[in-house]
Amino acid sequence: MRAEESARRIAALRRRLADLELDGLLVTAPENIRYLSGFSGSLAYLVISLQAAEILGDSRYWLQMEAEAPGFALVRSGPSHGLWPLVAERVKRLGLQRAGFESQHLTVEQHQRLTAALPVEIRLTATAGLVEGLRMLKSTDEVELLRRVAQIAGRAFDRVQPAIRPGLRERDVAFLLEQTFRELGADGPAFDTIVAAGERGALPHGRASDRVLERGDMIVVDFGASAGGYHSDCTRTIVVGKPTPEQRQVIDAVRRAQTESMALMKPGVAADVIDRRARESLDGDAYAFQHGLGHGIGLLVHERPFLSPSDQTPLQAGMVITNEPGIYRPGWGGVRLEEMVLVTENEPEVLTPASREVSIE
Ligand code: GLY
Ligand code: MN
Ligand code: MN
């Protein structure tokens, strides 16, 4: 991450802390640590006050922290078990009286240990979603990373799709996709690739299995690549051969729900309103999707905002959110179509280029 980008994110966090009358934040969620500092290893803690920004790490990561998180003062612990006492010591040394912690990430046990190590006058305050709120709006650099992983996955799908044929197992298709992500420059898949054929398509998150593909199968393929910490997420539903009229009708209905709801993905429109539009479009279909219509995506595959009945977040230009309606009929199969969408001041921009051809011969 560029140093200015890290500085900008820390400044934005400090403004939020000041609004909440907090004088610091202990950051423990790995993706929030990466977002603020650039550090990509598996274990670190950040202690951020209104003046200081420190990264606490054990000896496995000292060199990596110096390289990846130059905007942070490195506070060293030899072994990893020395990190918790060090957190308490830094909170004391920095004179934090009202420090926040990330209540959605710190375990109860960690909180107890920390509280026990701190003087009674130091109050730890639960916060939720402070950094996650900042992460909803992607910077230009982040949009570029998301565009890149979506393109890698799209090119991989277009390369693998002609090889999909009767006789292959679902897991063979997943393997080919994941191998191709890496060949095209990804660090790996963003999540376990879903390949769900025939009746298995009714499982919204059916893992790729040993099921052998047959002529006439409709297959839900949900795939994404990851690189530089960022993830992509895209679903295509394809038919081995020509779709039957029923398959075609269900695919068209899902596509319509996606098109109608995507048209609302504009600044100022609330997330739940967009979700509702897709459900209304499929109204009357008893098997219409019950999961959310979509989710923000970035350092995590699923992050805020959520296109769901319980999220009223107004969309803003710079958000990247999936749109993924589906119909799942037990015993018959399923259809899901998923795009990653960049919200702009003008029309929503689809970032997922994979072929939308339904029929493969
Ligand atoms: N691939 C997981 C999802 O679509 O949310
Ligand atoms: Mn997906
Ligand atoms: Mn998704």
Tab-separated table of C-alpha atoms and ligand atoms in Angstrom:
chain	number	residue	atom	x	y	z
A	1	MET	CA	0.000	0.000	0.000
A	2	ARG	CA	1.243	3.508	-0.747
A	3	ALA	CA	2.319	5.454	2.375
A	4	GLU	CA	-0.121	8.321	1.601
A	5	GLU	CA	-2.973	5.840	1.387
A	6	SER	CA	-2.176	4.407	4.826
A	7	ALA	CA	-1.857	7.939	6.268
A	8	ARG	CA	-5.219	8.924	4.770
A	9	ARG	CA	-6.936	5.895	6.309
A	10	ILE	CA	-5.411	6.524	9.739
A	11	ALA	CA	-6.484	10.178	9.603
A	12	ALA	CA	-10.048	9.128	8.727
A	13	LEU	CA	-10.059	6.674	11.639
A	14	ARG	CA	-8.801	9.359	14.027
A	15	ARG	CA	-11.665	11.646	13.013
A	16	ARG	CA	-14.089	8.861	13.924
A	17	LEU	CA	-12.352	8.262	17.245
A	18	ALA	CA	-12.517	11.957	18.092
A	19	ASP	CA	-16.260	11.995	17.251
A	20	LEU	CA	-16.738	9.147	19.722
A	21	GLU	CA	-14.579	10.851	22.363
A	22	LEU	CA	-12.118	7.991	22.294
A	23	ASP	CA	-8.396	8.647	22.544
A	24	GLY	CA	-7.279	5.476	20.811
A	25	LEU	CA	-8.205	2.131	19.275
A	26	LEU	CA	-6.790	-1.351	19.654
A	27	VAL	CA	-7.159	-3.016	16.252
A	28	THR	CA	-7.194	-6.824	16.273
A	29	ALA	CA	-9.060	-7.904	13.105
A	30	PRO	CA	-6.475	-9.046	10.514
A	31	GLU	CA	-8.242	-7.383	7.588
A	32	ASN	CA	-8.528	-4.096	9.487
A	33	ILE	CA	-4.827	-4.314	10.372
A	34	ARG	CA	-4.024	-4.839	6.712
A	35	TYR	CA	-6.324	-2.016	5.637
A	36	LEU	CA	-4.737	0.510	7.988
A	37	SER	CA	-1.095	-0.552	7.969
A	38	GLY	CA	-0.465	-2.694	4.883
A	39	PHE	CA	0.814	-5.614	6.997
A	40	SER	CA	-0.357	-8.874	5.437
A	41	GLY	CA	0.900	-11.504	7.910
A	42	SER	CA	-1.252	-13.656	10.142
A	43	LEU	CA	-0.730	-11.980	13.540
A	44	ALA	CA	-0.264	-8.389	14.668
A	45	TYR	CA	-2.024	-5.811	16.798
A	46	LEU	CA	-2.285	-2.103	16.162
A	47	VAL	CA	-2.496	0.505	18.889
A	48	ILE	CA	-3.550	3.794	17.358
A	49	SER	CA	-3.870	6.960	19.416
A	50	LEU	CA	-4.640	10.449	18.200
A	51	GLN	CA	-0.859	11.004	17.869
A	52	ALA	CA	0.828	7.591	17.642
A	53	ALA	CA	0.414	4.554	15.395
A	54	GLU	CA	2.130	1.375	16.564
A	55	ILE	CA	2.242	-2.161	15.201
A	56	LEU	CA	3.028	-4.934	17.674
A	57	GLY	CA	4.590	-8.066	16.246
A	58	ASP	CA	6.550	-11.171	17.145
A	59	SER	CA	9.916	-12.084	15.685
A	60	ARG	CA	8.464	-14.016	12.734
A	61	TYR	CA	7.182	-10.782	11.301
A	62	TRP	CA	9.588	-7.979	12.265
A	63	LEU	CA	11.206	-7.687	8.840
A	64	GLN	CA	7.893	-7.985	7.038
A	65	MET	CA	6.365	-5.292	9.235
A	66	GLU	CA	9.218	-2.886	8.544
A	67	ALA	CA	8.712	-3.432	4.825
A	68	GLU	CA	4.919	-3.455	4.665
A	69	ALA	CA	3.916	-1.031	7.427
A	70	PRO	CA	6.448	1.828	7.283
A	71	GLY	CA	3.905	4.314	8.657
A	72	PHE	CA	3.759	2.441	11.964
A	73	ALA	CA	6.289	2.321	14.799
A	74	LEU	CA	7.267	-1.315	15.284
A	75	VAL	CA	7.023	-2.611	18.850
A	76	ARG	CA	8.753	-5.965	19.140
A	77	SER	CA	7.915	-9.056	21.108
A	78	GLY	CA	10.209	-12.104	20.683
A	79	PRO	CA	7.617	-14.862	20.996
A	80	SER	CA	3.961	-14.415	20.006
A	81	HIS	CA	2.749	-15.130	23.560
A	82	GLY	CA	4.461	-11.922	24.670
A	83	LEU	CA	2.122	-9.810	22.539
A	84	TRP	CA	-0.776	-9.479	25.004
A	85	PRO	CA	1.288	-8.119	27.887
A	86	LEU	CA	2.825	-5.757	25.334
A	87	VAL	CA	-0.621	-4.488	24.261
A	88	ALA	CA	-1.419	-3.576	27.870
A	89	GLU	CA	1.973	-1.927	28.293
A	90	ARG	CA	1.564	0.206	25.146
A	91	VAL	CA	-1.956	1.293	26.105
A	92	LYS	CA	-0.519	2.460	29.439
A	93	ARG	CA	2.587	4.092	27.935
A	94	LEU	CA	0.578	6.011	25.349
A	95	GLY	CA	-1.555	7.347	28.197
A	96	LEU	CA	-4.818	6.127	26.714
A	97	GLN	CA	-7.656	6.699	29.156
A	98	ARG	CA	-10.561	5.810	26.895
A	99	ALA	CA	-9.329	3.298	24.370
A	100	GLY	CA	-11.705	1.473	22.055
A	101	PHE	CA	-11.452	-2.197	21.145
A	102	GLU	CA	-13.108	-4.072	18.288
A	103	SER	CA	-15.942	-5.892	20.040
A	104	GLN	CA	-16.738	-8.001	16.986
A	105	HIS	CA	-13.209	-9.430	16.947
A	106	LEU	CA	-11.668	-9.472	20.425
A	107	THR	CA	-12.553	-12.694	22.233
A	108	VAL	CA	-14.055	-12.590	25.711
A	109	GLU	CA	-10.939	-14.312	27.029
A	110	GLN	CA	-8.600	-11.758	25.408
A	111	HIS	CA	-10.714	-8.922	26.786
A	112	GLN	CA	-10.527	-10.366	30.293
A	113	ARG	CA	-6.765	-10.783	30.120
A	114	LEU	CA	-6.308	-7.267	28.833
A	115	THR	CA	-8.584	-5.699	31.436
A	116	ALA	CA	-6.769	-7.593	34.196
A	117	ALA	CA	-3.434	-6.218	32.987
A	118	LEU	CA	-4.595	-2.587	32.877
A	119	PRO	CA	-4.952	-0.167	35.806
A	120	VAL	CA	-8.579	0.370	36.843
A	121	GLU	CA	-8.644	3.970	35.633
A	122	ILE	CA	-8.057	2.859	32.022
A	123	ARG	CA	-11.412	2.056	30.445
A	124	LEU	CA	-11.716	-0.125	27.404
A	125	THR	CA	-14.728	0.808	25.315
A	126	ALA	CA	-16.472	-1.552	22.932
A	127	THR	CA	-16.660	-0.266	19.362
A	128	ALA	CA	-18.193	-1.980	16.347
A	129	GLY	CA	-17.521	-1.464	12.683
A	130	LEU	CA	-15.287	1.623	12.894
A	131	VAL	CA	-12.720	0.438	10.357
A	132	GLU	CA	-15.329	-1.643	8.498
A	133	GLY	CA	-17.261	1.585	7.929
A	134	LEU	CA	-14.219	3.133	6.258
A	135	ARG	CA	-13.660	0.001	4.180
A	136	MET	CA	-17.072	0.280	2.533
A	137	LEU	CA	-15.782	3.073	0.290
A	138	LYS	CA	-13.029	1.837	-1.976
A	139	SER	CA	-10.133	4.077	-2.990
A	140	THR	CA	-8.918	4.240	-6.570
A	141	ASP	CA	-6.119	1.807	-5.679
A	142	GLU	CA	-8.574	-0.659	-4.181
A	143	VAL	CA	-10.895	-0.464	-7.179
A	144	GLU	CA	-7.912	-1.271	-9.405
A	145	LEU	CA	-7.100	-4.337	-7.273
A	146	LEU	CA	-10.730	-5.480	-7.384
A	147	ARG	CA	-10.899	-4.928	-11.128
A	148	ARG	CA	-7.763	-7.007	-11.542
A	149	VAL	CA	-8.976	-10.018	-9.537
A	150	ALA	CA	-12.345	-9.903	-11.296
A	151	GLN	CA	-10.559	-9.879	-14.650
A	152	ILE	CA	-8.294	-12.779	-13.709
A	153	ALA	CA	-11.299	-14.862	-12.650
A	154	GLY	CA	-13.218	-13.871	-15.789
A	155	ARG	CA	-10.355	-14.843	-18.087
A	156	ALA	CA	-9.958	-18.123	-16.208
A	157	PHE	CA	-13.654	-18.920	-16.589
A	158	ASP	CA	-13.572	-18.134	-20.313
A	159	ARG	CA	-10.547	-20.409	-20.703
A	160	VAL	CA	-12.012	-23.315	-18.720
A	161	GLN	CA	-15.596	-23.132	-19.953
A	162	PRO	CA	-14.935	-24.823	-23.342
A	163	ALA	CA	-13.391	-27.790	-21.470
A	164	ILE	CA	-16.546	-28.427	-19.415
A	165	ARG	CA	-18.137	-31.581	-20.792
A	166	PRO	CA	-20.006	-34.731	-19.727
A	167	GLY	CA	-17.775	-37.121	-17.780
A	168	LEU	CA	-15.915	-34.480	-15.762
A	169	ARG	CA	-16.702	-34.254	-12.061
A	170	GLU	CA	-17.743	-31.009	-10.421
A	171	ARG	CA	-14.469	-30.993	-8.528
A	172	ASP	CA	-12.493	-31.266	-11.771
A	173	VAL	CA	-14.097	-28.048	-12.993
A	174	ALA	CA	-13.294	-26.324	-9.680
A	175	PHE	CA	-9.698	-27.536	-9.863
A	176	LEU	CA	-9.253	-26.286	-13.437
A	177	LEU	CA	-10.592	-22.873	-12.482
A	178	GLU	CA	-8.443	-22.542	-9.379
A	179	GLN	CA	-5.321	-23.676	-11.233
A	180	THR	CA	-5.993	-21.150	-13.972
A	181	PHE	CA	-6.445	-18.309	-11.448
A	182	ARG	CA	-2.890	-18.962	-10.303
A	183	GLU	CA	-1.567	-19.262	-13.852
A	184	LEU	CA	-3.035	-15.836	-14.583
A	185	GLY	CA	-1.379	-14.201	-11.559
A	186	ALA	CA	-3.769	-14.714	-8.648
A	187	ASP	CA	-2.559	-15.779	-5.215
A	188	GLY	CA	-5.350	-18.361	-5.155
A	189	PRO	CA	-9.125	-18.708	-5.076
A	190	ALA	CA	-11.112	-16.183	-3.041
A	191	PHE	CA	-13.176	-19.033	-1.527
A	192	ASP	CA	-13.853	-22.717	-2.205
A	193	THR	CA	-15.163	-22.719	-5.768
A	194	ILE	CA	-18.798	-23.780	-6.018
A	195	VAL	CA	-19.716	-26.110	-8.886
A	196	ALA	CA	-23.219	-27.509	-8.383
A	197	ALA	CA	-24.729	-29.504	-11.256
A	198	GLY	CA	-28.263	-30.709	-11.898
A	199	GLU	CA	-30.304	-31.168	-8.726
A	200	ARG	CA	-27.288	-30.026	-6.648
A	201	GLY	CA	-27.806	-26.526	-8.057
A	202	ALA	CA	-30.611	-26.166	-5.504
A	203	LEU	CA	-27.918	-25.922	-2.805
A	204	PRO	CA	-27.075	-22.209	-2.837
A	205	HIS	CA	-23.597	-22.936	-1.472
A	206	GLY	CA	-23.031	-26.481	-2.745
A	207	ARG	CA	-19.339	-27.342	-2.686
A	208	ALA	CA	-17.863	-28.976	-5.784
A	209	SER	CA	-18.370	-32.729	-5.317
A	210	ASP	CA	-17.628	-36.008	-7.095
A	211	ARG	CA	-20.857	-35.742	-9.065
A	212	VAL	CA	-20.186	-36.465	-12.727
A	213	LEU	CA	-21.528	-33.972	-15.269
A	214	GLU	CA	-24.146	-35.242	-17.718
A	215	ARG	CA	-25.550	-33.875	-20.956
A	216	GLY	CA	-28.453	-31.532	-20.178
A	217	ASP	CA	-27.159	-30.593	-16.717
A	218	MET	CA	-27.572	-27.025	-15.625
A	219	ILE	CA	-24.532	-26.044	-13.519
A	220	VAL	CA	-24.096	-23.199	-11.049
A	221	VAL	CA	-20.452	-22.101	-11.036
A	222	ASP	CA	-19.568	-19.546	-8.332
A	223	PHE	CA	-15.920	-18.558	-8.408
A	224	GLY	CA	-13.508	-15.814	-7.429
A	225	ALA	CA	-9.799	-15.100	-7.376
A	226	SER	CA	-7.712	-13.326	-4.761
A	227	ALA	CA	-4.565	-11.241	-5.126
A	228	GLY	CA	-2.965	-8.529	-3.036
A	229	GLY	CA	-5.495	-9.269	-0.281
A	230	TYR	CA	-8.514	-8.455	-2.490
A	231	HIS	CA	-11.207	-10.867	-3.656
A	232	SER	CA	-13.557	-11.313	-6.563
A	233	ASP	CA	-16.901	-13.113	-6.649
A	234	CYS	CA	-18.901	-14.070	-9.744
A	235	THR	CA	-21.517	-16.689	-10.596
A	236	ARG	CA	-22.503	-18.093	-13.983
A	237	THR	CA	-25.176	-20.712	-14.613
A	238	ILE	CA	-24.529	-22.801	-17.704
A	239	VAL	CA	-26.189	-25.734	-19.438
A	240	VAL	CA	-24.304	-28.663	-20.960
A	241	GLY	CA	-26.145	-28.662	-24.279
A	242	LYS	CA	-29.276	-26.691	-25.083
A	243	PRO	CA	-31.376	-25.333	-22.200
A	244	THR	CA	-34.893	-26.735	-21.889
A	245	PRO	CA	-37.747	-24.201	-22.006
A	246	GLU	CA	-38.057	-24.478	-18.205
A	247	GLN	CA	-34.337	-23.882	-17.665
A	248	ARG	CA	-34.475	-20.919	-20.039
A	249	GLN	CA	-37.510	-19.446	-18.302
A	250	VAL	CA	-35.879	-19.623	-14.843
A	251	ILE	CA	-32.599	-18.160	-16.109
A	252	ASP	CA	-34.491	-15.290	-17.778
A	253	ALA	CA	-36.440	-14.562	-14.565
A	254	VAL	CA	-33.252	-14.390	-12.497
A	255	ARG	CA	-31.572	-12.211	-15.113
A	256	ARG	CA	-34.558	-9.826	-15.044
A	257	ALA	CA	-34.390	-9.577	-11.243
A	258	GLN	CA	-30.706	-8.775	-11.529
A	259	THR	CA	-31.133	-6.166	-14.259
A	260	GLU	CA	-33.991	-4.407	-12.475
A	261	SER	CA	-32.226	-4.293	-9.102
A	262	MET	CA	-28.870	-3.353	-10.573
A	263	ALA	CA	-30.424	-0.285	-12.171
A	264	LEU	CA	-31.014	0.985	-8.605
A	265	MET	CA	-27.381	0.586	-7.540
A	266	LYS	CA	-26.784	4.312	-7.469
A	267	PRO	CA	-25.678	6.835	-4.824
A	268	GLY	CA	-28.388	7.565	-2.257
A	269	VAL	CA	-30.447	4.411	-2.785
A	270	ALA	CA	-30.689	2.317	0.406
A	271	ALA	CA	-29.327	-1.239	0.323
A	272	ASP	CA	-32.632	-2.792	1.451
A	273	VAL	CA	-34.550	-1.039	-1.331
A	274	ILE	CA	-32.330	-2.682	-3.942
A	275	ASP	CA	-32.737	-6.078	-2.285
A	276	ARG	CA	-36.527	-5.642	-2.242
A	277	ARG	CA	-36.650	-4.789	-5.943
A	278	ALA	CA	-35.039	-8.111	-6.872
A	279	ARG	CA	-37.448	-10.034	-4.618
A	280	GLU	CA	-40.437	-8.188	-6.080
A	281	SER	CA	-39.242	-9.057	-9.546
A	282	LEU	CA	-39.376	-12.774	-8.630
A	283	ASP	CA	-42.578	-12.402	-6.635
A	284	GLY	CA	-44.751	-15.478	-6.957
A	285	ASP	CA	-41.856	-17.871	-7.348
A	286	ALA	CA	-41.927	-20.011	-4.214
A	287	TYR	CA	-38.286	-20.922	-4.702
A	288	ALA	CA	-36.889	-17.418	-5.085
A	289	PHE	CA	-33.686	-16.771	-3.139
A	290	GLN	CA	-33.864	-16.210	0.598
A	291	HIS	CA	-30.254	-15.123	1.043
A	292	GLY	CA	-29.296	-11.481	0.663
A	293	LEU	CA	-29.155	-10.007	-2.828
A	294	GLY	CA	-25.511	-9.020	-2.426
A	295	HIS	CA	-22.623	-7.893	-0.279
A	296	GLY	CA	-19.721	-5.499	-0.288
A	297	ILE	CA	-16.435	-7.118	-1.285
A	298	GLY	CA	-12.811	-6.184	-0.755
A	299	LEU	CA	-10.336	-7.477	1.834
A	300	LEU	CA	-13.106	-9.913	2.782
A	301	VAL	CA	-15.421	-11.724	0.388
A	302	HIS	CA	-18.404	-10.630	2.482
A	303	GLU	CA	-18.260	-7.170	3.992
A	304	ARG	CA	-20.495	-4.129	4.427
A	305	PRO	CA	-22.777	-2.983	3.001
A	306	PHE	CA	-25.158	-5.920	2.585
A	307	LEU	CA	-27.996	-5.777	0.072
A	308	SER	CA	-30.455	-7.326	2.487
A	309	PRO	CA	-33.761	-6.461	4.190
A	310	SER	CA	-31.882	-5.463	7.354
A	311	ASP	CA	-29.318	-3.028	5.936
A	312	GLN	CA	-30.476	0.528	5.236
A	313	THR	CA	-27.044	1.884	4.256
A	314	PRO	CA	-27.387	4.400	1.422
A	315	LEU	CA	-25.097	3.465	-1.460
A	316	GLN	CA	-22.227	5.798	-2.327
A	317	ALA	CA	-20.018	6.127	-5.372
A	318	GLY	CA	-16.913	4.022	-4.724
A	319	MET	CA	-18.667	1.047	-3.153
A	320	VAL	CA	-18.141	-2.357	-4.780
A	321	ILE	CA	-21.072	-4.699	-4.133
A	322	THR	CA	-22.244	-7.993	-5.630
A	323	ASN	CA	-25.695	-8.535	-7.111
A	324	GLU	CA	-26.650	-12.215	-7.004
A	325	PRO	CA	-30.308	-13.224	-7.169
A	326	GLY	CA	-31.215	-16.874	-7.595
A	327	ILE	CA	-33.961	-19.471	-7.768
A	328	TYR	CA	-33.375	-22.815	-6.030
A	329	ARG	CA	-35.880	-25.630	-6.647
A	330	PRO	CA	-35.208	-28.746	-4.535
A	331	GLY	CA	-34.989	-31.887	-6.686
A	332	TRP	CA	-34.726	-29.850	-9.901
A	333	GLY	CA	-31.754	-27.528	-9.603
A	334	GLY	CA	-30.948	-23.887	-9.337
A	335	VAL	CA	-29.920	-20.714	-11.072
A	336	ARG	CA	-27.800	-17.916	-9.614
A	337	LEU	CA	-26.260	-15.057	-11.545
A	338	GLU	CA	-23.718	-12.849	-9.808
A	339	GLU	CA	-21.850	-9.721	-10.816
A	340	MET	CA	-19.552	-7.393	-8.894
A	341	VAL	CA	-20.721	-3.833	-9.363
A	342	LEU	CA	-18.874	-0.544	-8.831
A	343	VAL	CA	-21.283	2.187	-7.746
A	344	THR	CA	-20.483	5.431	-9.596
A	345	GLU	CA	-22.075	8.869	-9.892
A	346	ASN	CA	-23.494	7.656	-13.201
A	347	GLU	CA	-24.422	4.134	-14.281
A	348	PRO	CA	-23.321	1.155	-12.159
A	349	GLU	CA	-20.227	-0.461	-13.661
A	350	VAL	CA	-20.034	-4.254	-13.826
A	351	LEU	CA	-16.499	-5.437	-12.981
A	352	THR	CA	-16.975	-9.160	-13.707
A	353	PRO	CA	-16.292	-9.862	-17.390
A	354	ALA	CA	-16.733	-13.677	-17.522
A	355	SER	CA	-18.763	-14.919	-20.496
A	356	ARG	CA	-22.536	-14.894	-19.969
A	357	GLU	CA	-23.122	-17.540	-22.651
A	358	VAL	CA	-25.566	-20.052	-21.148
A	359	SER	CA	-25.278	-22.999	-23.507
A	360	ILE	CA	-22.018	-24.937	-23.792
A	361	GLU	CA	-21.892	-27.711	-26.389
B	1	GLY	N1	-19.398	-17.028	-3.380
B	1	GLY	C1	-20.024	-16.621	-2.199
B	1	GLY	C2	-21.065	-15.629	-2.461
B	1	GLY	O1	-21.509	-15.481	-3.573
B	1	GLY	O2	-21.440	-14.874	-1.632
B	2	MN	MN	-20.362	-15.943	-5.245
B	3	MN	MN	-21.303	-13.284	-3.462
